[in-house]
Tab-separated table of C-alpha atoms in Angstrom:
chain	number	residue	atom	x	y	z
A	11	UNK	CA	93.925	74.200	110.464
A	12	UNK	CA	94.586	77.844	110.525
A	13	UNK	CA	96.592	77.064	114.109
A	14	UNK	CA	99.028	74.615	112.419
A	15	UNK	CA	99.288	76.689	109.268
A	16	UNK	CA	100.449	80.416	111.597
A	17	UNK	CA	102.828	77.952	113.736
A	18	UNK	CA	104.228	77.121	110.506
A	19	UNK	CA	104.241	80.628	108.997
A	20	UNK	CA	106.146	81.744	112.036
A	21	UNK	CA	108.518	78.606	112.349
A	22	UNK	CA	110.128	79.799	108.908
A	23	UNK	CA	109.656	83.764	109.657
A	24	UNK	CA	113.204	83.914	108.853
A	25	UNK	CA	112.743	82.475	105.295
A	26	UNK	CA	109.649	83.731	104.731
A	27	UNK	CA	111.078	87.220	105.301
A	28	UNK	CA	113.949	86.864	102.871
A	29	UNK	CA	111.683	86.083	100.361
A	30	UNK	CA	109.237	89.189	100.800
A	31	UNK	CA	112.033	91.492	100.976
A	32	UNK	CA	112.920	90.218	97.830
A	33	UNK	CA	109.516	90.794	96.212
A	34	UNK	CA	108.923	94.116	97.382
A	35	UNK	CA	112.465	95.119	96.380
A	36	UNK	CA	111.624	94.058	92.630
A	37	UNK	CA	109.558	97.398	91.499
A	38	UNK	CA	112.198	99.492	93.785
A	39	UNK	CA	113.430	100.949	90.549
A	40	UNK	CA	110.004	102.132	89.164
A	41	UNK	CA	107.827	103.340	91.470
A	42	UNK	CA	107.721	106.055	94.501
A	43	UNK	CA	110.770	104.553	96.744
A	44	UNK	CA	113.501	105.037	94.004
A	45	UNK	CA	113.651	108.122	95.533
A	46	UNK	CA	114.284	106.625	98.818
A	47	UNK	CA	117.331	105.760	100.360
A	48	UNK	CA	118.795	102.389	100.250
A	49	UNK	CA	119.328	102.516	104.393
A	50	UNK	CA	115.727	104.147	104.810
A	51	UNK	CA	113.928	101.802	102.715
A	52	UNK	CA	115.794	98.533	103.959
A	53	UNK	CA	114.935	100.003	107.915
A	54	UNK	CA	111.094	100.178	107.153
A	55	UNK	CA	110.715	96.913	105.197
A	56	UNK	CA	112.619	95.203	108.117
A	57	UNK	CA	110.138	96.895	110.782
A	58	UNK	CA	107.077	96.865	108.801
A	59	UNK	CA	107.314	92.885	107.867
A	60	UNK	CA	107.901	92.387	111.724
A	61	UNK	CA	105.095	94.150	112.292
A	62	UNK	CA	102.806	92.034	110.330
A	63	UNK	CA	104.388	88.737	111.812
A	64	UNK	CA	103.359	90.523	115.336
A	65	UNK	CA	99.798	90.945	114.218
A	66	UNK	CA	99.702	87.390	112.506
A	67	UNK	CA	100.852	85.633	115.798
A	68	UNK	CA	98.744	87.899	118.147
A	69	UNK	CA	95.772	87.639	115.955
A	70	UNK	CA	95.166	91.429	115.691
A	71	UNK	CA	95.748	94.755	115.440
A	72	UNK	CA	98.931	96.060	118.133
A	73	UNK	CA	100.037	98.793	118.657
A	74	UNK	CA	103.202	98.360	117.005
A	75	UNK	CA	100.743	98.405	114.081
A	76	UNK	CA	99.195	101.388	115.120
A	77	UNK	CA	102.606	103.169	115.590
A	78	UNK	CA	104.180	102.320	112.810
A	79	UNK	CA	101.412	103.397	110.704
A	80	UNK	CA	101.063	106.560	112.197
A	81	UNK	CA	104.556	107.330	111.776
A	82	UNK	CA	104.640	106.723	107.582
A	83	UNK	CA	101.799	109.024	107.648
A	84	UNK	CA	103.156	111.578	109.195
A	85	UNK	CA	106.877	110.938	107.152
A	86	UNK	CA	104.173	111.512	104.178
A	87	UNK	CA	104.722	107.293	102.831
A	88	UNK	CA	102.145	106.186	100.300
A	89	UNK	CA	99.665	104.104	101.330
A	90	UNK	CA	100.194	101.926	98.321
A	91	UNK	CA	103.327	100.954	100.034
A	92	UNK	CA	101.551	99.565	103.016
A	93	UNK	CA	98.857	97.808	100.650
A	94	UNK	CA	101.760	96.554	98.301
A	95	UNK	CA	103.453	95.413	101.018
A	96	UNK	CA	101.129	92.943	102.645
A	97	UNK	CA	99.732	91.803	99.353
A	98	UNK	CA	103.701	91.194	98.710
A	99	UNK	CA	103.394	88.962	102.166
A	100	UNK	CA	100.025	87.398	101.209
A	101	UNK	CA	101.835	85.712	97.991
A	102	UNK	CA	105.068	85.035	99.130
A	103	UNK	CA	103.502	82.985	102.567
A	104	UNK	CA	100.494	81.281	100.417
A	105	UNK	CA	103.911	80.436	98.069
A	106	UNK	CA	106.179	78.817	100.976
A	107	UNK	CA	103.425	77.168	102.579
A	108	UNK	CA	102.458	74.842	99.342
A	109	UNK	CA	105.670	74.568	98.517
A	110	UNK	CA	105.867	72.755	102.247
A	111	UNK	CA	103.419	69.883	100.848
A	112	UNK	CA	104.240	67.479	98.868
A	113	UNK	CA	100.467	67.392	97.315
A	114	UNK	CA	97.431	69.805	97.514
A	115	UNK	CA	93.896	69.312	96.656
A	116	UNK	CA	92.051	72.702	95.555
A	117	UNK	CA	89.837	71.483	99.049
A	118	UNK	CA	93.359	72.044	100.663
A	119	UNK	CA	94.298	75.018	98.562
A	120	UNK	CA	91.094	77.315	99.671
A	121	UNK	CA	92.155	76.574	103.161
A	122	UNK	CA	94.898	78.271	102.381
A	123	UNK	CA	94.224	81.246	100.992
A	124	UNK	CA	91.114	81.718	103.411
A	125	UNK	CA	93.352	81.688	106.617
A	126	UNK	CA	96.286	83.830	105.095
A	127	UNK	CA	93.270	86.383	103.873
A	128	UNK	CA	92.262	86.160	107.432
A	129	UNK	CA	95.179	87.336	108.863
A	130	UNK	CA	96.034	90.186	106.036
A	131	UNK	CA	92.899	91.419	105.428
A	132	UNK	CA	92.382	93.011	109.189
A	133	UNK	CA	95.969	94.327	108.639
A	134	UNK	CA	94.831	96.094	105.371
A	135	UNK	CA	91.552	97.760	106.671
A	136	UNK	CA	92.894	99.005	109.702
A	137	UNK	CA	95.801	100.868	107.472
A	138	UNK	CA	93.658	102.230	105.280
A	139	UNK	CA	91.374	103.784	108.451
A	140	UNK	CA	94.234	104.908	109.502
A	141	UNK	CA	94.894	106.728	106.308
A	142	UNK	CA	92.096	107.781	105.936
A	143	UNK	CA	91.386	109.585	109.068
A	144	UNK	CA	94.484	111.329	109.182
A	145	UNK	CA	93.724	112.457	105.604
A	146	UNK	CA	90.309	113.893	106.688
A	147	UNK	CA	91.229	115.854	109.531
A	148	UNK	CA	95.009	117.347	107.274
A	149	UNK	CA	91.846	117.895	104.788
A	150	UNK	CA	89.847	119.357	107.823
A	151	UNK	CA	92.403	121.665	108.765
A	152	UNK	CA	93.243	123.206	105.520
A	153	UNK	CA	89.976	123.704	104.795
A	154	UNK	CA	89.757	125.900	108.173
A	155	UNK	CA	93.169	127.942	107.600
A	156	UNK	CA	91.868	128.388	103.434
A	157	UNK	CA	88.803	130.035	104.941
A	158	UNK	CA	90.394	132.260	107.323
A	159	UNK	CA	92.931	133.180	104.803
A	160	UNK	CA	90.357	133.619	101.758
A	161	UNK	CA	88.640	136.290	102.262
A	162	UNK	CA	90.425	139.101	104.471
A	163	UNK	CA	89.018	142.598	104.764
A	164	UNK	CA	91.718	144.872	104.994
A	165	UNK	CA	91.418	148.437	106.870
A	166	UNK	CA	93.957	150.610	104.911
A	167	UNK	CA	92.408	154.191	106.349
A	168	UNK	CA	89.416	155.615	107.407
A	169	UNK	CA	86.712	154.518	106.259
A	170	UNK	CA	88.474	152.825	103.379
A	171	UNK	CA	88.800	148.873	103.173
A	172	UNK	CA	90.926	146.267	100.611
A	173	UNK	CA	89.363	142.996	100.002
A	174	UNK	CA	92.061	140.872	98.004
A	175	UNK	CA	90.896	137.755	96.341
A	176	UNK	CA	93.517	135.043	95.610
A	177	UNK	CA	92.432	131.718	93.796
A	178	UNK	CA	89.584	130.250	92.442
A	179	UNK	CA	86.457	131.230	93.517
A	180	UNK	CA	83.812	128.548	93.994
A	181	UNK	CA	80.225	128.808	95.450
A	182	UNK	CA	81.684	128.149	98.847
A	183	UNK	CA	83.744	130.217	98.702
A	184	UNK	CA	81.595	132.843	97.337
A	185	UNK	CA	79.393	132.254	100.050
A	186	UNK	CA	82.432	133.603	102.661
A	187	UNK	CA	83.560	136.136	101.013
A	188	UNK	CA	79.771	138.065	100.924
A	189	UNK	CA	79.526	137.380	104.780
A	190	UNK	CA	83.398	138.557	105.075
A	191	UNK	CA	82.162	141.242	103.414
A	192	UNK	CA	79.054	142.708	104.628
A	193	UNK	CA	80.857	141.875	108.596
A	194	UNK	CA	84.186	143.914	107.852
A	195	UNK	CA	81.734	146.803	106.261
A	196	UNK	CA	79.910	147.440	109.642
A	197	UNK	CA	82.609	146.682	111.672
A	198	UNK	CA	85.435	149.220	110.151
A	199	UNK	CA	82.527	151.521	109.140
A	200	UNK	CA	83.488	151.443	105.528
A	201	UNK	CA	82.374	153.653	102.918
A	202	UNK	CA	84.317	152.560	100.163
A	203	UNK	CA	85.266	148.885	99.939
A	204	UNK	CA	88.282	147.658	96.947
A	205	UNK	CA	87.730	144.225	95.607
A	206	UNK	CA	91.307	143.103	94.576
A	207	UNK	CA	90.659	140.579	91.875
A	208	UNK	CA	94.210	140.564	90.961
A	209	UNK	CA	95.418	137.147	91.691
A	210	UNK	CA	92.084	135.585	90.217
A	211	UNK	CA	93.528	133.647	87.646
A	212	UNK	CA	89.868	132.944	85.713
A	213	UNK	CA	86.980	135.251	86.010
A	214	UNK	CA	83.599	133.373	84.083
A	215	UNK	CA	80.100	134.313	84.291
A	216	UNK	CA	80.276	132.219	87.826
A	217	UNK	CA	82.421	134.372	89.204
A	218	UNK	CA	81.524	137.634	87.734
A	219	UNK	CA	78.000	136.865	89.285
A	220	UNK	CA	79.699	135.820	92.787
A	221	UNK	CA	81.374	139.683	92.724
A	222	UNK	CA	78.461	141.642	90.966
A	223	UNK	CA	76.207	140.146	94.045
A	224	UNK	CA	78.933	140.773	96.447
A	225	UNK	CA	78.955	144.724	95.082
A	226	UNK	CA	75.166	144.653	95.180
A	227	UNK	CA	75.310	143.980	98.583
A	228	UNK	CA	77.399	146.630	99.785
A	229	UNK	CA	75.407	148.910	97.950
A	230	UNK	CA	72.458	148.325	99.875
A	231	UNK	CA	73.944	148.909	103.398
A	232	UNK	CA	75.062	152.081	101.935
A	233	UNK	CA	78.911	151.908	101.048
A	234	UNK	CA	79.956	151.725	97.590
A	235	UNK	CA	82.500	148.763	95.867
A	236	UNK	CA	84.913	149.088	93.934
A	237	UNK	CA	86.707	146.040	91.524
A	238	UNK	CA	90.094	146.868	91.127
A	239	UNK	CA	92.572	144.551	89.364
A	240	UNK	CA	90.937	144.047	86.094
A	241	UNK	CA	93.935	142.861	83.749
A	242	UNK	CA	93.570	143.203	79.598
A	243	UNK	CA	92.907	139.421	79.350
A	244	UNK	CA	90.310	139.968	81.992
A	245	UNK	CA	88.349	142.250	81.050
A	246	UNK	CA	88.049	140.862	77.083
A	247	UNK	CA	86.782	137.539	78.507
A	248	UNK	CA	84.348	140.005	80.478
A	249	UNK	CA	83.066	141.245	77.254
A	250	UNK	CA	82.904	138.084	75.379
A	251	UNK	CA	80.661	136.857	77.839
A	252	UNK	CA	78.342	140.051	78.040
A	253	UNK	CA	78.774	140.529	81.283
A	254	UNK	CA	77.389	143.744	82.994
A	255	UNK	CA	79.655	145.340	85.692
A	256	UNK	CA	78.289	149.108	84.913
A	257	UNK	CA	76.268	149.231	88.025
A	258	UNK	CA	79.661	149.851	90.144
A	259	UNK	CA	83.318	151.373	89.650
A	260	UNK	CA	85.978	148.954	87.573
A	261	UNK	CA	89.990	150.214	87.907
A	262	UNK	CA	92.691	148.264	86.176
A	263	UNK	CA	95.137	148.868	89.093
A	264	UNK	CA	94.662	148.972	92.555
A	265	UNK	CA	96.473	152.220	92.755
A	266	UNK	CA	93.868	153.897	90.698
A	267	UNK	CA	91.031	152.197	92.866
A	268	UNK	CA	92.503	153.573	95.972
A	269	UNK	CA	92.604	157.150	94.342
A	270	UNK	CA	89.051	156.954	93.157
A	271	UNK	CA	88.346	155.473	96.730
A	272	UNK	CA	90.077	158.872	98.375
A	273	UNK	CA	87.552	160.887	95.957
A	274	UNK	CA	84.566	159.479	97.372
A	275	UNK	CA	85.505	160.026	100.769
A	276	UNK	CA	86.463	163.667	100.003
A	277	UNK	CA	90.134	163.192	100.213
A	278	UNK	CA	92.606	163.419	97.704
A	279	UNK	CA	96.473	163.372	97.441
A	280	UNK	CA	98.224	166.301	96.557
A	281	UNK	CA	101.951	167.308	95.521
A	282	UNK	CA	104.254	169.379	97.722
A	283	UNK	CA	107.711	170.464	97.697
A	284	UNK	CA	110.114	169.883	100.326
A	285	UNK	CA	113.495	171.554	101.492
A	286	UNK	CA	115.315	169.636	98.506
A	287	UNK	CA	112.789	170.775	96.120
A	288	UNK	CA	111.547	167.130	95.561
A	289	UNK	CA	108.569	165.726	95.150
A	290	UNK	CA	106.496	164.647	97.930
A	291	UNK	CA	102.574	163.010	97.563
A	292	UNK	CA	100.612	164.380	100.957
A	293	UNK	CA	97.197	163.132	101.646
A	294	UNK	CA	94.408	166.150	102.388
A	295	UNK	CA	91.263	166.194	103.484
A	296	UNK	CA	88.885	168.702	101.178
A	297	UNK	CA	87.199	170.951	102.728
A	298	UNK	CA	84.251	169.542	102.578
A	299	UNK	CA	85.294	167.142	105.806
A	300	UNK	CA	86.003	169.726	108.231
């Protein structure tokens, strides 16, 4: 049975394909390939429905499959245009192949549909494996180049580090950005660390906690932290909340952080006037550090 019935599907391949280009080209002016062009989209739907006739007559995945696939996914195609597509070809070949009989039985009928499922529904899975791997490891690898990106500690002089935050932070997150932390602290031999919560668009209790624990930890190796980047809108959801940050240093800027940060390590900027009689900030040590 299902012998006779692919013999037959691939006797009238040519008709067969006319028709599913024609279904698949009915929601072209709706959905995600209006954007495509007409050349493009008429190319793939020409090599993906010979494709599928491949895998029908060799009874399973090829590698034309296998390449094709991995080429929409890497041109960024929808899935759902793989998944339309062969549920496009289920209907239109369960269609052409009653229409071929002069009478059907529903005995007849759930022959049918069982052997075209059995040739679509391999086609299907393996696509959406496909998918679905390369999704994971894009997913995989962002998630690598987010972490290495999140959470930089900054040497910007002696003894002086930057920590800007960008994003939301989430426990994760969180978690990286205290080992970040405590790591860049021993390694640069900080005394004086900046937390730049500038580009945090929503500090909440969560994340005030994340940073007060973050400062507490500093604290107890023996440098001291310091948040910098406290906007207006920041700092009265801060209060709304009740949150406690007394226990360490708060600037609105990171320009004032850094000057409070050149205090503590008995520095300080000074003015001096040059040749022109301009102007010109020069970094000192006090006294105190010779």
């Amino acid at each position: 049975m299902d012998r006779k019935l692919k013999e037959l599907v691939v006797e009238n391949s040519d008709t067969i394909v006319h028709m599913w280009l024609e279904e698949v080209s009915k929601s072209r002016q709706t959905d995600y390939t209006s954007t495509i062009s007409d050349e493009l989209f008429e190319s793939t739907n020409r090599e993906f429905v010979n494709v599928i006739f491949a895998s029908v007559e060799k009874q399973g995945i090829t590698t034309e499959l296998d390449d094709f696939s991995e080429r929409l996914v890497n041109l960024g195609w929808p899935l759902s245009y793989l998944t339309d597509g062969l549920q496009a070809f289920r209907r239109v070949t369960i269609d052409f192949i009653l229409s071929e009989l002069d009478q059907v039985d529903s005995n007849y009928f759930s022959q049918v549909l069982q052997a075209v499922d059995k040739w679509v529904d391999p086609i299907i899975n393996q696509l959406v494996n496909e998918y679905s791997g390369s999704w994971e490891h894009i997913v995989s690898l962002q998630r690598v180049a987010l972490q290495e990106l999140s959470a930089p500690l900054i040497p910007v002089m002696e003894n002086i580090t930057v920590m800007p935050l960008i994003g939301t932070i989430d426990t994760e997150r969180a978690k990286l950005i205290m080992e970040n932390l405590l790591d860049g602290v021993i390694k640069h031999n900080a005394e004086v660390v900046l937390i730049d919560i500038t580009g945090v668009p929503v500090v909440d209790t969560m994340v005030a906690h994340h940073i007060i624990q973050a400062a507490e930890a500093v604290r107890l190796i023996g440098s001291t932290c310091i948040l910098v980047g406290i906007r207006p809108e920041i700092a009265q959801t801060i209060v709304n909340l009740g949150i406690d940050l007394g226990k360490f240093p708060t600037k609105s800027s990171l320009r004032k952080g850094f000057q409070s940060a050149l205090e503590l390590t008995n520095r300080k900027i000074v003015s001096t006037k040059s040749n022109h009689d301009d102007d010109i900030e020069k970094l000192v040590d006090s006294l105190d550090r010779e």
